[in-house]
Amino acid sequence: MSATTDQDAALRIASGRKPFVEPLRLGERLKEIRLANHWTLEDVSQRTGLARSTLSKIENDQISPTFTAVQKLIGGLGIDLPQLLSPPKPQSRTLGRRDLTRVGEGQQHPTPTYEHELLSWQLAQKRMIPFKTIVRARGFEEFNEWVRHDGEEFLIVLDGDILLYTEFYEPLRLTRGDSIYFDSDMGHALVSVSDEDAVVLSVCTRAESS
């Protein structure tokens, strides 16, 4: 330790000042963990039982999580306390990234109404989420609630016909080759209306709080 460093430490002790300790960046760390796992705020909400609005405020350092909330985050996300409290990794500018997904090698995510195949799923910190979906639903009544998530969405029909239901508009029929761009925090749902299950390609953006 240099003489200057010794003097600084002595001055801090003499003046009663504590050495500087970098504050916890828990919100930033939570967002880092979420994005690394390709989770939306809704995914984390379902896993932890915390409201999406609460999670968004935590990530944006608008509120500090309570001890109970921290326990729910640890349990719901399958991590331990040191993982949650460790500082976020330094953000470095990445150039020339790419992530190839061969036919049929996307990450499968089936649901009762959709059969999603996440594309480029191994690439973390993406600004967009591309996925291909086989639309199994045949009626709007098959959905328990509106589908909604942060950001915006582009959708193009690859095969078959669909009805796009949105909470602010009348149902819209789209056929092969038709495309649409919409705010995905608006409730929406897709239903196949062709003989075979329709197939669509969707690309969702990540909002800053997503």
PDB file of C-alpha atoms in Angstrom:
ATOM      1  CA  MET A   1       0.000   0.000   0.000  1.00  0.00           C
ATOM      2  CA  SER A   2       1.374   3.417  -0.979  1.00  0.00           C
ATOM      3  CA  ALA A   3       1.981   6.270   1.453  1.00  0.00           C
ATOM      4  CA  THR A   4      -0.816   8.249  -0.198  1.00  0.00           C
ATOM      5  CA  THR A   5      -3.267   5.380   0.296  1.00  0.00           C
ATOM      6  CA  ASP A   6      -2.200   5.066   3.946  1.00  0.00           C
ATOM      7  CA  GLN A   7      -2.760   8.763   4.449  1.00  0.00           C
ATOM      8  CA  ASP A   8      -6.216   8.636   2.854  1.00  0.00           C
ATOM      9  CA  ALA A   9      -7.211   5.722   5.076  1.00  0.00           C
ATOM     10  CA  ALA A  10      -5.899   7.520   8.163  1.00  0.00           C
ATOM     11  CA  LEU A  11      -7.819  10.668   7.261  1.00  0.00           C
ATOM     12  CA  ARG A  12     -11.040   8.684   6.861  1.00  0.00           C
ATOM     13  CA  ILE A  13     -10.584   7.063  10.257  1.00  0.00           C
ATOM     14  CA  ALA A  14      -9.695  10.379  11.886  1.00  0.00           C
ATOM     15  CA  SER A  15     -12.721  12.125  10.395  1.00  0.00           C
ATOM     16  CA  GLY A  16     -15.071   9.253  11.238  1.00  0.00           C
ATOM     17  CA  ARG A  17     -15.899   8.617   7.571  1.00  0.00           C
ATOM     18  CA  LYS A  18     -16.345   5.031   6.444  1.00  0.00           C
ATOM     19  CA  PRO A  19     -14.566   3.779   3.318  1.00  0.00           C
ATOM     20  CA  PHE A  20     -16.748   3.987   0.198  1.00  0.00           C
ATOM     21  CA  VAL A  21     -18.771   0.849  -0.412  1.00  0.00           C
ATOM     22  CA  GLU A  22     -20.405   0.431  -3.822  1.00  0.00           C
ATOM     23  CA  PRO A  23     -24.183   0.161  -3.354  1.00  0.00           C
ATOM     24  CA  LEU A  24     -25.995  -3.013  -4.325  1.00  0.00           C
ATOM     25  CA  ARG A  25     -27.344  -2.854  -7.855  1.00  0.00           C
ATOM     26  CA  LEU A  26     -29.997  -5.469  -7.167  1.00  0.00           C
ATOM     27  CA  GLY A  27     -32.449  -4.203  -9.771  1.00  0.00           C
ATOM     28  CA  GLU A  28     -29.844  -4.303 -12.506  1.00  0.00           C
ATOM     29  CA  ARG A  29     -28.728  -7.745 -11.367  1.00  0.00           C
ATOM     30  CA  LEU A  30     -32.317  -9.048 -11.387  1.00  0.00           C
ATOM     31  CA  LYS A  31     -32.797  -7.807 -14.940  1.00  0.00           C
ATOM     32  CA  GLU A  32     -29.499  -9.413 -15.985  1.00  0.00           C
ATOM     33  CA  ILE A  33     -30.602 -12.785 -14.586  1.00  0.00           C
ATOM     34  CA  ARG A  34     -34.020 -12.490 -16.227  1.00  0.00           C
ATOM     35  CA  LEU A  35     -32.704 -11.620 -19.678  1.00  0.00           C
ATOM     36  CA  ALA A  36     -30.027 -14.319 -19.510  1.00  0.00           C
ATOM     37  CA  ASN A  37     -32.827 -16.858 -19.047  1.00  0.00           C
ATOM     38  CA  HIS A  38     -35.012 -15.338 -21.794  1.00  0.00           C
ATOM     39  CA  TRP A  39     -37.745 -14.554 -19.264  1.00  0.00           C
ATOM     40  CA  THR A  40     -40.272 -11.748 -19.608  1.00  0.00           C
ATOM     41  CA  LEU A  41     -41.555  -9.823 -16.603  1.00  0.00           C
ATOM     42  CA  GLU A  42     -44.683 -11.973 -16.817  1.00  0.00           C
ATOM     43  CA  ASP A  43     -42.551 -15.148 -16.662  1.00  0.00           C
ATOM     44  CA  VAL A  44     -40.808 -13.915 -13.510  1.00  0.00           C
ATOM     45  CA  SER A  45     -44.144 -12.801 -12.043  1.00  0.00           C
ATOM     46  CA  GLN A  46     -45.587 -16.282 -12.490  1.00  0.00           C
ATOM     47  CA  ARG A  47     -42.477 -17.893 -11.036  1.00  0.00           C
ATOM     48  CA  THR A  48     -42.242 -15.644  -7.979  1.00  0.00           C
ATOM     49  CA  GLY A  49     -45.776 -14.463  -7.287  1.00  0.00           C
ATOM     50  CA  LEU A  50     -44.637 -10.827  -7.476  1.00  0.00           C
ATOM     51  CA  ALA A  51     -46.642  -8.403  -9.629  1.00  0.00           C
ATOM     52  CA  ARG A  52     -45.153  -7.318 -12.972  1.00  0.00           C
ATOM     53  CA  SER A  53     -45.379  -3.686 -11.877  1.00  0.00           C
ATOM     54  CA  THR A  54     -43.419  -4.479  -8.708  1.00  0.00           C
ATOM     55  CA  LEU A  55     -40.731  -6.322 -10.665  1.00  0.00           C
ATOM     56  CA  SER A  56     -40.454  -3.445 -13.129  1.00  0.00           C
ATOM     57  CA  LYS A  57     -40.007  -0.946 -10.284  1.00  0.00           C
ATOM     58  CA  ILE A  58     -37.336  -3.140  -8.679  1.00  0.00           C
ATOM     59  CA  GLU A  59     -35.427  -3.464 -11.968  1.00  0.00           C
ATOM     60  CA  ASN A  60     -35.563   0.293 -12.518  1.00  0.00           C
ATOM     61  CA  ASP A  61     -34.472   1.055  -8.925  1.00  0.00           C
ATOM     62  CA  GLN A  62     -37.755   2.793  -8.163  1.00  0.00           C
ATOM     63  CA  ILE A  63     -38.283   0.658  -5.052  1.00  0.00           C
ATOM     64  CA  SER A  64     -36.136  -1.607  -2.901  1.00  0.00           C
ATOM     65  CA  PRO A  65     -37.466  -5.156  -2.509  1.00  0.00           C
ATOM     66  CA  THR A  66     -38.602  -6.242   0.923  1.00  0.00           C
ATOM     67  CA  PHE A  67     -37.061  -9.272   2.607  1.00  0.00           C
ATOM     68  CA  THR A  68     -40.167 -11.248   1.658  1.00  0.00           C
ATOM     69  CA  ALA A  69     -39.806 -10.185  -1.980  1.00  0.00           C
ATOM     70  CA  VAL A  70     -36.152 -11.232  -1.990  1.00  0.00           C
ATOM     71  CA  GLN A  71     -37.150 -14.645  -0.633  1.00  0.00           C
ATOM     72  CA  LYS A  72     -39.739 -15.006  -3.409  1.00  0.00           C
ATOM     73  CA  LEU A  73     -37.173 -14.038  -6.048  1.00  0.00           C
ATOM     74  CA  ILE A  74     -34.647 -16.569  -4.770  1.00  0.00           C
ATOM     75  CA  GLY A  75     -37.193 -19.380  -4.515  1.00  0.00           C
ATOM     76  CA  GLY A  76     -39.028 -18.637  -7.747  1.00  0.00           C
ATOM     77  CA  LEU A  77     -35.927 -18.144  -9.903  1.00  0.00           C
ATOM     78  CA  GLY A  78     -34.044 -21.095  -8.429  1.00  0.00           C
ATOM     79  CA  ILE A  79     -31.029 -19.068  -7.332  1.00  0.00           C
ATOM     80  CA  ASP A  80     -29.314 -18.385  -4.032  1.00  0.00           C
ATOM     81  CA  LEU A  81     -28.815 -15.066  -2.250  1.00  0.00           C
ATOM     82  CA  PRO A  82     -25.170 -14.568  -3.332  1.00  0.00           C
ATOM     83  CA  GLN A  83     -26.206 -14.961  -6.979  1.00  0.00           C
ATOM     84  CA  LEU A  84     -28.858 -12.272  -6.600  1.00  0.00           C
ATOM     85  CA  LEU A  85     -26.582  -9.894  -4.704  1.00  0.00           C
ATOM     86  CA  SER A  86     -23.481 -10.308  -6.856  1.00  0.00           C
ATOM     87  CA  PRO A  87     -22.684  -7.195  -8.931  1.00  0.00           C
ATOM     88  CA  PRO A  88     -23.898  -7.151 -12.560  1.00  0.00           C
ATOM     89  CA  LYS A  89     -21.345  -8.042 -15.186  1.00  0.00           C
ATOM     90  CA  PRO A  90     -19.765  -5.058 -16.936  1.00  0.00           C
ATOM     91  CA  GLN A  91     -21.553  -4.313 -20.190  1.00  0.00           C
ATOM     92  CA  SER A  92     -19.205  -4.400 -23.150  1.00  0.00           C
ATOM     93  CA  ARG A  93     -20.075  -3.568 -26.725  1.00  0.00           C
ATOM     94  CA  THR A  94     -20.349  -6.766 -28.742  1.00  0.00           C
ATOM     95  CA  LEU A  95     -19.847  -6.709 -32.487  1.00  0.00           C
ATOM     96  CA  GLY A  96     -20.446  -9.439 -35.026  1.00  0.00           C
ATOM     97  CA  ARG A  97     -22.665 -11.703 -32.932  1.00  0.00           C
ATOM     98  CA  ARG A  98     -24.660 -14.440 -34.610  1.00  0.00           C
ATOM     99  CA  ASP A  99     -26.635 -17.483 -33.540  1.00  0.00           C
ATOM    100  CA  LEU A 100     -27.712 -20.125 -36.039  1.00  0.00           C
ATOM    101  CA  THR A 101     -30.824 -22.211 -35.456  1.00  0.00           C
ATOM    102  CA  ARG A 102     -31.137 -25.231 -37.765  1.00  0.00           C
ATOM    103  CA  VAL A 103     -34.558 -26.512 -38.777  1.00  0.00           C
ATOM    104  CA  GLY A 104     -36.224 -28.178 -35.817  1.00  0.00           C
ATOM    105  CA  GLU A 105     -33.450 -27.208 -33.376  1.00  0.00           C
ATOM    106  CA  GLY A 106     -35.211 -24.307 -31.672  1.00  0.00           C
ATOM    107  CA  GLN A 107     -36.136 -24.476 -27.999  1.00  0.00           C
ATOM    108  CA  GLN A 108     -39.576 -26.064 -27.733  1.00  0.00           C
ATOM    109  CA  HIS A 109     -42.116 -24.421 -25.453  1.00  0.00           C
ATOM    110  CA  PRO A 110     -45.529 -26.083 -25.829  1.00  0.00           C
ATOM    111  CA  THR A 111     -48.678 -24.687 -24.208  1.00  0.00           C
ATOM    112  CA  PRO A 112     -52.322 -25.828 -24.397  1.00  0.00           C
ATOM    113  CA  THR A 113     -53.009 -23.255 -27.150  1.00  0.00           C
ATOM    114  CA  TYR A 114     -49.639 -22.757 -28.876  1.00  0.00           C
ATOM    115  CA  GLU A 115     -46.563 -24.791 -29.679  1.00  0.00           C
ATOM    116  CA  HIS A 116     -43.729 -22.277 -29.624  1.00  0.00           C
ATOM    117  CA  GLU A 117     -40.244 -22.867 -30.994  1.00  0.00           C
ATOM    118  CA  LEU A 118     -37.835 -20.217 -29.722  1.00  0.00           C
ATOM    119  CA  LEU A 119     -35.226 -19.284 -32.339  1.00  0.00           C
ATOM    120  CA  SER A 120     -31.703 -17.987 -31.641  1.00  0.00           C
ATOM    121  CA  TRP A 121     -32.462 -18.960 -28.058  1.00  0.00           C
ATOM    122  CA  GLN A 122     -28.811 -19.430 -27.052  1.00  0.00           C
ATOM    123  CA  LEU A 123     -27.954 -15.779 -27.663  1.00  0.00           C
ATOM    124  CA  ALA A 124     -28.349 -13.755 -24.456  1.00  0.00           C
ATOM    125  CA  GLN A 125     -29.013 -10.016 -24.153  1.00  0.00           C
ATOM    126  CA  LYS A 126     -30.989  -9.899 -27.393  1.00  0.00           C
ATOM    127  CA  ARG A 127     -33.080  -6.874 -28.287  1.00  0.00           C
ATOM    128  CA  MET A 128     -35.541  -9.072 -30.152  1.00  0.00           C
ATOM    129  CA  ILE A 129     -37.101 -12.483 -29.448  1.00  0.00           C
ATOM    130  CA  PRO A 130     -37.878 -14.487 -32.608  1.00  0.00           C
ATOM    131  CA  PHE A 131     -40.059 -17.573 -32.418  1.00  0.00           C
ATOM    132  CA  LYS A 132     -42.136 -19.806 -34.644  1.00  0.00           C
ATOM    133  CA  THR A 133     -45.537 -20.903 -33.418  1.00  0.00           C
ATOM    134  CA  ILE A 134     -47.947 -23.650 -34.389  1.00  0.00           C
ATOM    135  CA  VAL A 135     -51.362 -22.298 -33.429  1.00  0.00           C
ATOM    136  CA  ARG A 136     -53.291 -25.170 -31.847  1.00  0.00           C
ATOM    137  CA  ALA A 137     -56.196 -23.129 -30.469  1.00  0.00           C
ATOM    138  CA  ARG A 138     -59.419 -23.368 -32.450  1.00  0.00           C
ATOM    139  CA  GLY A 139     -61.533 -20.964 -30.416  1.00  0.00           C
ATOM    140  CA  PHE A 140     -61.024 -17.856 -28.303  1.00  0.00           C
ATOM    141  CA  GLU A 141     -62.705 -19.603 -25.363  1.00  0.00           C
ATOM    142  CA  GLU A 142     -59.624 -21.848 -25.041  1.00  0.00           C
ATOM    143  CA  PHE A 143     -57.716 -18.919 -23.510  1.00  0.00           C
ATOM    144  CA  ASN A 144     -58.159 -18.292 -19.796  1.00  0.00           C
ATOM    145  CA  GLU A 145     -56.962 -14.702 -20.210  1.00  0.00           C
ATOM    146  CA  TRP A 146     -55.419 -12.342 -22.749  1.00  0.00           C
ATOM    147  CA  VAL A 147     -51.829 -12.977 -23.797  1.00  0.00           C
ATOM    148  CA  ARG A 148     -49.792  -9.856 -23.105  1.00  0.00           C
ATOM    149  CA  HIS A 149     -46.125  -9.015 -22.599  1.00  0.00           C
ATOM    150  CA  ASP A 150     -43.870  -5.980 -22.705  1.00  0.00           C
ATOM    151  CA  GLY A 151     -42.623  -4.463 -25.935  1.00  0.00           C
ATOM    152  CA  GLU A 152     -43.891  -4.679 -29.513  1.00  0.00           C
ATOM    153  CA  GLU A 153     -44.469  -7.616 -31.837  1.00  0.00           C
ATOM    154  CA  PHE A 154     -44.237  -8.329 -35.561  1.00  0.00           C
ATOM    155  CA  LEU A 155     -46.106 -11.382 -36.816  1.00  0.00           C
ATOM    156  CA  ILE A 156     -46.289 -12.997 -40.264  1.00  0.00           C
ATOM    157  CA  VAL A 157     -48.376 -16.027 -41.211  1.00  0.00           C
ATOM    158  CA  LEU A 158     -46.228 -18.772 -42.728  1.00  0.00           C
ATOM    159  CA  ASP A 159     -48.968 -21.330 -43.296  1.00  0.00           C
ATOM    160  CA  GLY A 160     -52.725 -21.560 -42.820  1.00  0.00           C
ATOM    161  CA  ASP A 161     -55.198 -18.903 -41.664  1.00  0.00           C
ATOM    162  CA  ILE A 162     -55.592 -17.285 -38.251  1.00  0.00           C
ATOM    163  CA  LEU A 163     -57.915 -14.953 -36.415  1.00  0.00           C
ATOM    164  CA  LEU A 164     -56.027 -12.355 -34.379  1.00  0.00           C
ATOM    165  CA  TYR A 165     -58.024 -11.246 -31.354  1.00  0.00           C
ATOM    166  CA  THR A 166     -57.006  -7.991 -29.641  1.00  0.00           C
ATOM    167  CA  GLU A 167     -58.708  -6.293 -26.729  1.00  0.00           C
ATOM    168  CA  PHE A 168     -59.206  -2.961 -28.534  1.00  0.00           C
ATOM    169  CA  TYR A 169     -60.178  -4.175 -32.017  1.00  0.00           C
ATOM    170  CA  GLU A 170     -62.504  -6.583 -33.767  1.00  0.00           C
ATOM    171  CA  PRO A 171     -60.984 -10.001 -34.640  1.00  0.00           C
ATOM    172  CA  LEU A 172     -58.823  -9.809 -37.757  1.00  0.00           C
ATOM    173  CA  ARG A 173     -58.335 -12.667 -40.230  1.00  0.00           C
ATOM    174  CA  LEU A 174     -54.820 -13.136 -41.600  1.00  0.00           C
ATOM    175  CA  THR A 175     -53.849 -15.628 -44.311  1.00  0.00           C
ATOM    176  CA  ARG A 176     -50.510 -16.934 -45.529  1.00  0.00           C
ATOM    177  CA  GLY A 177     -48.123 -14.063 -46.220  1.00  0.00           C
ATOM    178  CA  ASP A 178     -50.120 -11.490 -44.243  1.00  0.00           C
ATOM    179  CA  SER A 179     -48.255  -9.661 -41.497  1.00  0.00           C
ATOM    180  CA  ILE A 180     -49.059  -7.278 -38.674  1.00  0.00           C
ATOM    181  CA  TYR A 181     -47.185  -5.146 -36.142  1.00  0.00           C
ATOM    182  CA  PHE A 182     -48.781  -4.356 -32.773  1.00  0.00           C
ATOM    183  CA  ASP A 183     -48.134  -3.342 -29.176  1.00  0.00           C
ATOM    184  CA  SER A 184     -47.829  -6.647 -27.360  1.00  0.00           C
ATOM    185  CA  ASP A 185     -48.815  -5.271 -23.950  1.00  0.00           C
ATOM    186  CA  MET A 186     -52.282  -5.023 -25.533  1.00  0.00           C
ATOM    187  CA  GLY A 187     -54.130  -8.243 -24.832  1.00  0.00           C
ATOM    188  CA  HIS A 188     -54.051 -10.568 -27.836  1.00  0.00           C
ATOM    189  CA  ALA A 189     -54.655 -14.179 -28.864  1.00  0.00           C
ATOM    190  CA  LEU A 190     -54.305 -16.262 -32.039  1.00  0.00           C
ATOM    191  CA  VAL A 191     -56.749 -18.912 -33.254  1.00  0.00           C
ATOM    192  CA  SER A 192     -56.363 -21.226 -36.257  1.00  0.00           C
ATOM    193  CA  VAL A 193     -59.305 -21.116 -38.686  1.00  0.00           C
ATOM    194  CA  SER A 194     -57.834 -23.219 -41.510  1.00  0.00           C
ATOM    195  CA  ASP A 195     -58.176 -26.990 -41.881  1.00  0.00           C
ATOM    196  CA  GLU A 196     -54.634 -27.490 -40.600  1.00  0.00           C
ATOM    197  CA  ASP A 197     -53.013 -25.737 -37.653  1.00  0.00           C
ATOM    198  CA  ALA A 198     -51.632 -22.389 -38.765  1.00  0.00           C
ATOM    199  CA  VAL A 199     -47.932 -21.557 -38.416  1.00  0.00           C
ATOM    200  CA  VAL A 200     -46.725 -18.026 -37.704  1.00  0.00           C
ATOM    201  CA  LEU A 201     -43.376 -16.349 -37.206  1.00  0.00           C
ATOM    202  CA  SER A 202     -43.236 -13.687 -34.511  1.00  0.00           C
ATOM    203  CA  VAL A 203     -40.510 -11.268 -33.461  1.00  0.00           C
ATOM    204  CA  CYS A 204     -40.956  -9.452 -30.148  1.00  0.00           C
ATOM    205  CA  THR A 205     -38.918  -6.502 -28.992  1.00  0.00           C
ATOM    206  CA  ARG A 206     -37.606  -6.160 -25.503  1.00  0.00           C
ATOM    207  CA  ALA A 207     -38.760  -3.027 -23.737  1.00  0.00           C
ATOM    208  CA  GLU A 208     -36.250  -1.369 -21.397  1.00  0.00           C
ATOM    209  CA  SER A 209     -38.054  -2.891 -18.451  1.00  0.00           C
ATOM    210  CA  SER A 210     -38.444  -6.261 -20.227  1.00  0.00           C
TER     211      SER A 210
END
